[in-house]
Amino acid sequence: MKALVLAEYNQFEYKEVPEPSVGPEDVLIQVKACAICGSDVHGMDGSTGRRIPPVIMGHEAAGVIAEVGANVLGWQKGDRVTFDSTVYCGRCYFCQRGLTNLCDNRRVLGVSCDEYRQDGAFAEYVAVPQHILYRLPAGLSFEQAALVEPLSVAFHAVERTPISLNDTAVVVGAGMIGLLVIQSLRAAGCGHIIAVDINQTRLDLACKLGADEALNSDSVDVMAQVLKCTANHGADIAFEVVGITPTLQLSIECLRKGGTLTLVGNMSPTAELPLQSVVTRELTLVASCASRGEYPACLDMIARGAINVDALVSAVAPLAEGASWFERLYEGEPDLMKVILSP
Ligand SMILES: [Zn+2]
Ligand SMILES: [Zn+2]
């Protein structure tokens, strides 16, 4: 089969590789669409240590079942499916408590690190275990289904946050996940949603997708604006979807006393916390990582049009052209959002 292989750091080869082997519990999926994730782009230069070459990246994908293993039940050749980006074991201490995203034996598709190598979906075929499969609702395209994974990350963050009807929310970082958080917050009943970023294209998109206000933190006093919108109390909830000290501090400053900050971004391994402000205002900090169990709801919400993923797709391109799209994303082309590759 043909695959887009990260052969060396920052160097792709579109080439012939062996088809993945299909174990008794696995299905082989003919990939129809696989989206490029920010973690692929950040990881391709070696800086995260999670894309050690050679590896086939890609964990946001959908396709058609081409082959089923001997012990596979309920799935057939021809079924249209997507799958969790995380292969969890189902047996460890955490899986048994339903915390599958925190599985001790967790392997992410398209990741190779010191502990494991799991080839992903930038290829004609990918093999995945049957327990992470989800069926596509009728009418949902493969491209839309490829965006279920990032939506599930946003959805999980919103589900972990205590939200009351008509709450004011601040979302710091209007990238892919931030824009999906904004849409999920709208669906969850927030009354006033304020998006913060330094990229005007993304802020415009945020407004189109449900934000009431979009603040460019390069040119606007975000804190003053949030206070103005909230009768000087501050926001009820905030989401940090970047993961560096300045945005963490801004998210905390925007909150009212007793408010909740949900932490999603983790670009930087450490960040400075304004401890006194958190303690004396009795803030709640919640962390959110990947997702668990949110896929069916996300698939349904996209299919019903309750969440718009189409607006986030900048391009659908052949897998053979993947290297140049990775390069453009790596260079940080400002108007480029999601790029989907199809084998
Ligand atoms: Zn991803
Ligand atoms: Zn487990």
mmCIF file of C-alpha atoms and ligand atoms in Angstrom:
data_model
loop_
_atom_site.group_PDB
_atom_site.id
_atom_site.type_symbol
_atom_site.label_atom_id
_atom_site.label_comp_id
_atom_site.label_asym_id
_atom_site.label_seq_id
_atom_site.Cartn_x
_atom_site.Cartn_y
_atom_site.Cartn_z
ATOM 1 C CA MET A 1 0.000 0.000 0.000
ATOM 2 C CA LYS A 2 0.977 3.643 -0.340
ATOM 3 C CA ALA A 3 1.684 5.640 2.818
ATOM 4 C CA LEU A 4 2.969 9.052 3.835
ATOM 5 C CA VAL A 5 5.939 8.119 6.006
ATOM 6 C CA LEU A 6 7.783 10.548 8.259
ATOM 7 C CA ALA A 7 11.140 9.093 7.210
ATOM 8 C CA GLU A 8 13.286 11.522 9.161
ATOM 9 C CA TYR A 9 12.449 14.616 11.193
ATOM 10 C CA ASN A 10 10.819 17.171 8.857
ATOM 11 C CA GLN A 11 11.135 14.792 5.918
ATOM 12 C CA PHE A 12 8.297 12.832 4.368
ATOM 13 C CA GLU A 13 8.327 10.046 1.811
ATOM 14 C CA TYR A 14 5.192 8.997 -0.019
ATOM 15 C CA LYS A 15 6.017 5.398 -0.740
ATOM 16 C CA GLU A 16 5.074 1.744 -0.885
ATOM 17 C CA VAL A 17 5.019 0.004 2.524
ATOM 18 C CA PRO A 18 3.649 -3.389 3.672
ATOM 19 C CA GLU A 19 -0.034 -3.472 4.613
ATOM 20 C CA PRO A 20 -0.565 -3.608 8.382
ATOM 21 C CA SER A 21 -1.175 -7.056 9.823
ATOM 22 C CA VAL A 22 -4.698 -7.711 11.084
ATOM 23 C CA GLY A 23 -4.921 -9.490 14.461
ATOM 24 C CA PRO A 24 -7.954 -11.577 15.481
ATOM 25 C CA GLU A 25 -9.559 -8.629 17.323
ATOM 26 C CA ASP A 26 -8.685 -6.066 14.620
ATOM 27 C CA VAL A 27 -10.322 -4.660 11.543
ATOM 28 C CA LEU A 28 -8.475 -3.353 8.523
ATOM 29 C CA ILE A 29 -9.819 0.021 7.421
ATOM 30 C CA GLN A 30 -9.451 1.494 3.977
ATOM 31 C CA VAL A 31 -8.775 5.122 4.896
ATOM 32 C CA LYS A 32 -10.937 7.677 3.077
ATOM 33 C CA ALA A 33 -9.988 10.820 5.002
ATOM 34 C CA CYS A 34 -7.349 11.657 7.605
ATOM 35 C CA ALA A 35 -6.916 15.140 9.053
ATOM 36 C CA ILE A 36 -3.587 16.681 9.994
ATOM 37 C CA CYS A 37 -3.523 17.401 13.735
ATOM 38 C CA GLY A 38 -1.533 20.169 15.395
ATOM 39 C CA SER A 39 0.264 17.480 17.378
ATOM 40 C CA ASP A 40 1.499 15.945 14.107
ATOM 41 C CA VAL A 41 2.775 19.327 12.930
ATOM 42 C CA HIS A 42 4.470 20.132 16.257
ATOM 43 C CA GLY A 43 5.810 16.601 16.520
ATOM 44 C CA MET A 44 7.348 16.222 13.063
ATOM 45 C CA ASP A 45 10.514 18.137 13.967
ATOM 46 C CA GLY A 46 11.267 15.955 16.970
ATOM 47 C CA SER A 47 10.446 18.615 19.559
ATOM 48 C CA THR A 48 7.779 16.559 21.340
ATOM 49 C CA GLY A 49 9.575 13.222 21.292
ATOM 50 C CA ARG A 50 6.331 11.545 20.164
ATOM 51 C CA ARG A 51 6.960 11.160 16.429
ATOM 52 C CA ILE A 52 10.255 9.255 16.303
ATOM 53 C CA PRO A 53 10.882 8.333 12.627
ATOM 54 C CA PRO A 54 10.145 6.303 10.731
ATOM 55 C CA VAL A 55 6.431 6.521 11.517
ATOM 56 C CA ILE A 56 3.124 6.871 9.703
ATOM 57 C CA MET A 57 1.290 9.620 11.590
ATOM 58 C CA GLY A 58 -2.466 10.328 11.535
ATOM 59 C CA HIS A 59 -5.115 9.726 14.201
ATOM 60 C CA GLU A 60 -8.131 11.783 13.009
ATOM 61 C CA ALA A 61 -9.556 9.513 10.345
ATOM 62 C CA ALA A 62 -12.491 7.677 8.832
ATOM 63 C CA GLY A 63 -12.939 5.000 6.209
ATOM 64 C CA VAL A 64 -14.495 1.716 5.215
ATOM 65 C CA ILE A 65 -13.843 -1.696 6.736
ATOM 66 C CA ALA A 66 -11.895 -3.804 4.234
ATOM 67 C CA GLU A 67 -11.231 -6.884 6.327
ATOM 68 C CA VAL A 68 -12.218 -8.231 9.766
ATOM 69 C CA GLY A 69 -10.178 -10.419 12.140
ATOM 70 C CA ALA A 70 -11.344 -13.890 13.184
ATOM 71 C CA ASN A 71 -12.852 -12.782 16.537
ATOM 72 C CA VAL A 72 -14.508 -9.589 15.356
ATOM 73 C CA LEU A 73 -18.226 -9.392 16.128
ATOM 74 C CA GLY A 74 -20.771 -6.913 14.817
ATOM 75 C CA TRP A 75 -18.590 -5.335 12.153
ATOM 76 C CA GLN A 76 -18.496 -6.200 8.489
ATOM 77 C CA LYS A 77 -16.614 -5.436 5.344
ATOM 78 C CA GLY A 78 -18.067 -2.265 3.821
ATOM 79 C CA ASP A 79 -19.103 -0.626 7.138
ATOM 80 C CA ARG A 80 -18.365 3.112 7.257
ATOM 81 C CA VAL A 81 -16.451 3.836 10.457
ATOM 82 C CA THR A 82 -14.282 6.155 12.461
ATOM 83 C CA PHE A 83 -12.248 5.284 15.546
ATOM 84 C CA ASP A 84 -10.849 6.618 18.766
ATOM 85 C CA SER A 85 -7.343 8.018 18.451
ATOM 86 C CA THR A 86 -6.424 6.161 21.625
ATOM 87 C CA VAL A 87 -6.108 2.418 21.823
ATOM 88 C CA TYR A 88 -6.919 1.662 25.466
ATOM 89 C CA CYS A 89 -6.571 -1.767 27.059
ATOM 90 C CA GLY A 90 -9.918 -2.088 28.863
ATOM 91 C CA ARG A 91 -8.312 -4.084 31.711
ATOM 92 C CA CYS A 92 -6.104 -1.760 33.749
ATOM 93 C CA TYR A 93 -7.059 0.033 36.991
ATOM 94 C CA PHE A 94 -8.114 3.169 35.097
ATOM 95 C CA CYS A 95 -9.986 1.494 32.233
ATOM 96 C CA GLN A 96 -11.999 -0.481 34.768
ATOM 97 C CA ARG A 97 -13.115 2.814 36.292
ATOM 98 C CA GLY A 98 -14.156 4.139 32.889
ATOM 99 C CA LEU A 99 -11.133 6.435 32.639
ATOM 100 C CA THR A 100 -10.073 4.972 29.302
ATOM 101 C CA ASN A 101 -8.278 8.165 28.232
ATOM 102 C CA LEU A 102 -5.962 7.664 31.213
ATOM 103 C CA CYS A 103 -5.269 3.984 30.454
ATOM 104 C CA ASP A 104 -1.913 2.698 31.746
ATOM 105 C CA ASN A 105 -1.326 0.926 28.431
ATOM 106 C CA ARG A 106 -2.608 3.730 26.232
ATOM 107 C CA ARG A 107 -1.254 3.896 22.693
ATOM 108 C CA VAL A 108 -2.134 6.735 20.361
ATOM 109 C CA LEU A 109 -2.422 5.973 16.661
ATOM 110 C CA GLY A 110 0.288 7.570 14.578
ATOM 111 C CA VAL A 111 2.590 8.083 17.553
ATOM 112 C CA SER A 112 6.020 6.600 18.109
ATOM 113 C CA CYS A 113 7.798 7.384 21.346
ATOM 114 C CA ASP A 114 10.218 5.590 23.656
ATOM 115 C CA GLU A 115 7.522 3.214 24.914
ATOM 116 C CA TYR A 116 5.807 2.190 21.673
ATOM 117 C CA ARG A 117 5.272 2.689 17.957
ATOM 118 C CA GLN A 118 1.721 2.608 16.552
ATOM 119 C CA ASP A 119 1.399 3.443 12.865
ATOM 120 C CA GLY A 120 -1.507 5.709 11.987
ATOM 121 C CA ALA A 121 -3.827 6.565 9.131
ATOM 122 C CA PHE A 122 -1.835 8.612 6.605
ATOM 123 C CA ALA A 123 -1.909 5.472 4.487
ATOM 124 C CA GLU A 124 -4.254 3.486 2.285
ATOM 125 C CA TYR A 125 -4.994 1.122 5.159
ATOM 126 C CA VAL A 126 -4.814 1.157 8.938
ATOM 127 C CA ALA A 127 -5.509 -1.706 11.371
ATOM 128 C CA VAL A 128 -7.331 -0.909 14.630
ATOM 129 C CA PRO A 129 -8.883 -3.064 17.376
ATOM 130 C CA GLN A 130 -12.658 -3.464 17.124
ATOM 131 C CA HIS A 131 -13.386 -1.942 20.564
ATOM 132 C CA ILE A 132 -12.424 1.560 19.430
ATOM 133 C CA LEU A 133 -14.664 1.635 16.330
ATOM 134 C CA TYR A 134 -17.725 3.842 15.804
ATOM 135 C CA ARG A 135 -20.256 3.605 13.001
ATOM 136 C CA LEU A 136 -20.884 6.711 10.881
ATOM 137 C CA PRO A 137 -24.453 8.021 10.819
ATOM 138 C CA ALA A 138 -26.020 8.109 7.350
ATOM 139 C CA GLY A 139 -25.279 11.369 5.597
ATOM 140 C CA LEU A 140 -22.069 12.064 7.494
ATOM 141 C CA SER A 141 -19.139 12.418 5.096
ATOM 142 C CA PHE A 142 -15.728 10.842 5.734
ATOM 143 C CA GLU A 143 -14.240 14.328 5.924
ATOM 144 C CA GLN A 144 -16.731 15.357 8.617
ATOM 145 C CA ALA A 145 -16.103 12.108 10.474
ATOM 146 C CA ALA A 146 -12.361 12.768 10.474
ATOM 147 C CA LEU A 147 -13.084 15.818 12.655
ATOM 148 C CA VAL A 148 -14.913 13.845 15.334
ATOM 149 C CA GLU A 149 -11.656 13.223 17.175
ATOM 150 C CA PRO A 150 -10.812 16.909 17.773
ATOM 151 C CA LEU A 151 -14.487 17.610 18.524
ATOM 152 C CA SER A 152 -14.457 14.893 21.175
ATOM 153 C CA VAL A 153 -11.498 16.637 22.825
ATOM 154 C CA ALA A 154 -13.489 19.890 22.984
ATOM 155 C CA PHE A 155 -16.606 18.079 24.120
ATOM 156 C CA HIS A 156 -14.737 16.325 26.926
ATOM 157 C CA ALA A 157 -13.378 19.653 28.170
ATOM 158 C CA VAL A 158 -16.875 21.145 28.218
ATOM 159 C CA GLU A 159 -18.305 18.074 29.935
ATOM 160 C CA ARG A 160 -15.704 18.357 32.702
ATOM 161 C CA THR A 161 -16.701 21.955 33.390
ATOM 162 C CA PRO A 162 -19.596 22.862 35.686
ATOM 163 C CA ILE A 163 -21.826 25.038 33.485
ATOM 164 C CA SER A 164 -25.053 26.795 34.421
ATOM 165 C CA LEU A 165 -27.513 28.108 31.871
ATOM 166 C CA ASN A 166 -26.594 31.571 30.668
ATOM 167 C CA ASP A 167 -23.027 31.474 32.046
ATOM 168 C CA THR A 168 -20.394 33.765 30.603
ATOM 169 C CA ALA A 169 -17.421 31.853 29.201
ATOM 170 C CA VAL A 170 -14.020 33.038 28.028
ATOM 171 C CA VAL A 171 -12.101 30.833 25.596
ATOM 172 C CA VAL A 172 -8.433 31.749 25.317
ATOM 173 C CA GLY A 173 -7.056 30.318 22.073
ATOM 174 C CA ALA A 174 -9.290 30.100 18.989
ATOM 175 C CA GLY A 175 -7.452 27.372 17.122
ATOM 176 C CA MET A 176 -9.124 24.175 16.046
ATOM 177 C CA ILE A 177 -9.954 22.928 19.558
ATOM 178 C CA GLY A 178 -10.871 26.401 20.820
ATOM 179 C CA LEU A 179 -13.358 26.891 17.972
ATOM 180 C CA LEU A 180 -14.914 23.517 18.735
ATOM 181 C CA VAL A 181 -15.058 24.399 22.457
ATOM 182 C CA ILE A 182 -16.931 27.595 21.524
ATOM 183 C CA GLN A 183 -19.514 25.637 19.544
ATOM 184 C CA SER A 184 -19.899 23.065 22.312
ATOM 185 C CA LEU A 185 -20.370 25.823 24.901
ATOM 186 C CA ARG A 186 -23.144 27.288 22.800
ATOM 187 C CA ALA A 187 -24.818 23.880 22.703
ATOM 188 C CA ALA A 188 -24.305 23.513 26.473
ATOM 189 C CA GLY A 189 -26.311 26.663 27.178
ATOM 190 C CA CYS A 190 -23.755 29.373 27.789
ATOM 191 C CA GLY A 191 -25.241 32.844 27.468
ATOM 192 C CA HIS A 192 -22.202 34.885 26.543
ATOM 193 C CA ILE A 193 -19.086 33.483 24.896
ATOM 194 C CA ILE A 194 -15.929 35.540 24.502
ATOM 195 C CA ALA A 195 -13.137 34.296 22.235
ATOM 196 C CA VAL A 196 -9.569 35.521 22.706
ATOM 197 C CA ASP A 197 -6.720 35.079 20.229
ATOM 198 C CA ILE A 198 -4.083 37.090 18.358
ATOM 199 C CA ASN A 199 -5.086 35.788 14.906
ATOM 200 C CA GLN A 200 -7.863 37.866 13.318
ATOM 201 C CA THR A 201 -8.903 35.142 10.853
ATOM 202 C CA ARG A 202 -9.553 32.788 13.717
ATOM 203 C CA LEU A 203 -11.413 35.444 15.691
ATOM 204 C CA ASP A 204 -13.675 36.127 12.703
ATOM 205 C CA LEU A 205 -14.342 32.403 12.441
ATOM 206 C CA ALA A 206 -15.081 32.284 16.185
ATOM 207 C CA CYS A 207 -17.842 34.880 15.719
ATOM 208 C CA LYS A 208 -19.263 32.976 12.786
ATOM 209 C CA LEU A 209 -19.351 29.799 14.876
ATOM 210 C CA GLY A 210 -21.052 31.145 17.971
ATOM 211 C CA ALA A 211 -18.814 33.540 19.914
ATOM 212 C CA ASP A 212 -20.558 36.776 20.938
ATOM 213 C CA GLU A 213 -17.336 38.672 21.169
ATOM 214 C CA ALA A 214 -13.871 38.166 19.726
ATOM 215 C CA LEU A 215 -11.014 39.958 21.428
ATOM 216 C CA ASN A 216 -7.592 40.330 19.883
ATOM 217 C CA SER A 217 -5.308 40.283 22.919
ATOM 218 C CA ASP A 218 -2.582 42.066 20.966
ATOM 219 C CA SER A 219 -4.693 45.191 20.640
ATOM 220 C CA VAL A 220 -7.469 44.994 23.242
ATOM 221 C CA ASP A 221 -7.446 45.035 27.046
ATOM 222 C CA VAL A 222 -9.115 41.631 27.423
ATOM 223 C CA MET A 223 -9.550 41.906 31.184
ATOM 224 C CA ALA A 224 -11.338 45.275 30.898
ATOM 225 C CA GLN A 225 -13.648 43.963 28.184
ATOM 226 C CA VAL A 226 -14.572 40.867 30.179
ATOM 227 C CA LEU A 227 -15.350 42.976 33.250
ATOM 228 C CA LYS A 228 -17.478 45.279 31.113
ATOM 229 C CA CYS A 229 -19.495 42.285 29.846
ATOM 230 C CA THR A 230 -20.048 40.848 33.315
ATOM 231 C CA ALA A 231 -21.062 43.811 35.500
ATOM 232 C CA ASN A 232 -17.478 43.815 36.825
ATOM 233 C CA HIS A 233 -17.667 40.303 38.231
ATOM 234 C CA GLY A 234 -15.570 38.398 35.700
ATOM 235 C CA ALA A 235 -16.483 35.299 33.731
ATOM 236 C CA ASP A 236 -18.098 32.246 35.296
ATOM 237 C CA ILE A 237 -15.895 29.822 33.403
ATOM 238 C CA ALA A 238 -12.802 29.996 31.223
ATOM 239 C CA PHE A 239 -10.955 27.614 28.928
ATOM 240 C CA GLU A 240 -7.218 27.751 28.390
ATOM 241 C CA VAL A 241 -6.597 26.212 24.968
ATOM 242 C CA VAL A 242 -3.008 27.327 24.351
ATOM 243 C CA GLY A 243 -0.827 26.154 27.205
ATOM 244 C CA ILE A 244 1.768 28.843 27.957
ATOM 245 C CA THR A 245 2.228 31.167 30.958
ATOM 246 C CA PRO A 246 0.741 34.402 29.499
ATOM 247 C CA THR A 247 -2.480 32.737 28.312
ATOM 248 C CA LEU A 248 -2.811 30.750 31.539
ATOM 249 C CA GLN A 249 -2.519 33.972 33.537
ATOM 250 C CA LEU A 250 -4.974 35.780 31.281
ATOM 251 C CA SER A 251 -7.522 32.967 31.663
ATOM 252 C CA ILE A 252 -7.239 33.159 35.438
ATOM 253 C CA GLU A 253 -7.527 36.959 35.524
ATOM 254 C CA CYS A 254 -10.759 36.823 33.496
ATOM 255 C CA LEU A 255 -12.587 34.647 36.010
ATOM 256 C CA ARG A 256 -14.974 35.803 38.697
ATOM 257 C CA LYS A 257 -14.471 34.720 42.305
ATOM 258 C CA GLY A 258 -15.444 31.066 42.625
ATOM 259 C CA GLY A 259 -15.136 30.534 38.870
ATOM 260 C CA THR A 260 -13.748 27.503 37.075
ATOM 261 C CA LEU A 261 -10.836 27.299 34.652
ATOM 262 C CA THR A 262 -10.593 24.259 32.415
ATOM 263 C CA LEU A 263 -7.092 23.544 31.149
ATOM 264 C CA VAL A 264 -6.810 21.974 27.721
ATOM 265 C CA GLY A 265 -3.685 23.459 26.092
ATOM 266 C CA ASN A 266 -0.307 22.121 27.128
ATOM 267 C CA MET A 267 2.116 23.569 24.621
ATOM 268 C CA SER A 268 4.628 24.256 27.357
ATOM 269 C CA PRO A 269 5.486 21.528 29.896
ATOM 270 C CA THR A 270 5.449 24.025 32.767
ATOM 271 C CA ALA A 271 3.801 27.397 33.339
ATOM 272 C CA GLU A 272 3.713 29.945 36.137
ATOM 273 C CA LEU A 273 0.525 29.920 38.184
ATOM 274 C CA PRO A 274 -0.655 33.107 39.972
ATOM 275 C CA LEU A 275 -1.152 31.103 43.143
ATOM 276 C CA GLN A 276 -2.533 33.798 45.437
ATOM 277 C CA SER A 277 -5.106 34.877 42.899
ATOM 278 C CA VAL A 278 -6.281 31.277 42.517
ATOM 279 C CA VAL A 279 -6.394 30.530 46.245
ATOM 280 C CA THR A 280 -7.853 33.758 47.586
ATOM 281 C CA ARG A 281 -10.569 33.870 44.938
ATOM 282 C CA GLU A 282 -11.288 30.181 45.463
ATOM 283 C CA LEU A 283 -11.027 29.222 41.800
ATOM 284 C CA THR A 284 -11.459 25.669 40.580
ATOM 285 C CA LEU A 285 -8.904 24.317 38.110
ATOM 286 C CA VAL A 286 -9.959 21.365 35.996
ATOM 287 C CA ALA A 287 -7.684 19.514 33.561
ATOM 288 C CA SER A 288 -8.975 17.808 30.449
ATOM 289 C CA CYS A 289 -7.044 15.352 28.295
ATOM 290 C CA ALA A 290 -8.241 13.719 25.067
ATOM 291 C CA SER A 291 -11.718 12.199 25.460
ATOM 292 C CA ARG A 292 -13.600 9.179 26.744
ATOM 293 C CA GLY A 293 -16.977 8.079 25.515
ATOM 294 C CA GLU A 294 -17.898 11.322 23.739
ATOM 295 C CA TYR A 295 -17.724 9.962 20.180
ATOM 296 C CA PRO A 296 -21.382 8.937 19.707
ATOM 297 C CA ALA A 297 -22.668 12.333 20.835
ATOM 298 C CA CYS A 298 -20.129 14.131 18.648
ATOM 299 C CA LEU A 299 -21.020 12.078 15.571
ATOM 300 C CA ASP A 300 -24.688 12.787 16.144
ATOM 301 C CA MET A 301 -24.160 16.502 16.683
ATOM 302 C CA ILE A 302 -22.184 16.876 13.455
ATOM 303 C CA ALA A 303 -24.756 14.812 11.546
ATOM 304 C CA ARG A 304 -27.595 17.006 12.893
ATOM 305 C CA GLY A 305 -25.749 20.189 12.056
ATOM 306 C CA ALA A 306 -25.553 21.203 15.727
ATOM 307 C CA ILE A 307 -21.797 21.517 15.330
ATOM 308 C CA ASN A 308 -20.288 22.963 12.151
ATOM 309 C CA VAL A 309 -17.017 21.266 11.242
ATOM 310 C CA ASP A 310 -17.163 22.140 7.548
ATOM 311 C CA ALA A 311 -16.214 25.754 8.270
ATOM 312 C CA LEU A 312 -12.953 24.553 9.822
ATOM 313 C CA VAL A 313 -11.693 22.649 6.799
ATOM 314 C CA SER A 314 -9.249 24.686 4.688
ATOM 315 C CA ALA A 315 -8.430 21.998 2.150
ATOM 316 C CA VAL A 316 -9.005 18.388 1.165
ATOM 317 C CA ALA A 317 -5.972 17.133 -0.759
ATOM 318 C CA PRO A 318 -4.531 13.860 -2.031
ATOM 319 C CA LEU A 319 -2.318 11.999 0.436
ATOM 320 C CA ALA A 320 0.470 12.106 -2.163
ATOM 321 C CA GLU A 321 0.626 15.896 -1.638
ATOM 322 C CA GLY A 322 0.786 15.547 2.133
ATOM 323 C CA ALA A 323 4.400 16.668 2.533
ATOM 324 C CA SER A 324 3.738 20.132 1.106
ATOM 325 C CA TRP A 325 0.644 20.626 3.292
ATOM 326 C CA PHE A 326 2.625 19.639 6.381
ATOM 327 C CA GLU A 327 5.260 22.167 5.386
ATOM 328 C CA ARG A 328 2.700 24.946 4.967
ATOM 329 C CA LEU A 329 1.181 24.162 8.358
ATOM 330 C CA TYR A 330 4.629 23.972 9.935
ATOM 331 C CA GLU A 331 5.468 27.407 8.530
ATOM 332 C CA GLY A 332 2.359 28.646 10.319
ATOM 333 C CA GLU A 333 0.395 29.975 7.355
ATOM 334 C CA PRO A 334 -2.106 32.124 9.265
ATOM 335 C CA ASP A 335 -5.302 31.349 7.370
ATOM 336 C CA LEU A 336 -4.817 27.617 7.263
ATOM 337 C CA MET A 337 -7.081 25.688 9.613
ATOM 338 C CA LYS A 338 -7.750 21.985 9.093
ATOM 339 C CA VAL A 339 -6.216 20.094 6.185
ATOM 340 C CA ILE A 340 -7.628 16.681 5.318
ATOM 341 C CA LEU A 341 -5.665 14.181 3.231
ATOM 342 C CA SER A 342 -7.334 11.414 1.304
ATOM 343 C CA PRO A 343 -5.427 8.378 0.018
HETATM 344 ZN ZN ZN B 1 -5.282 15.192 17.147
HETATM 345 ZN ZN ZN B 2 -6.255 0.435 30.324
#
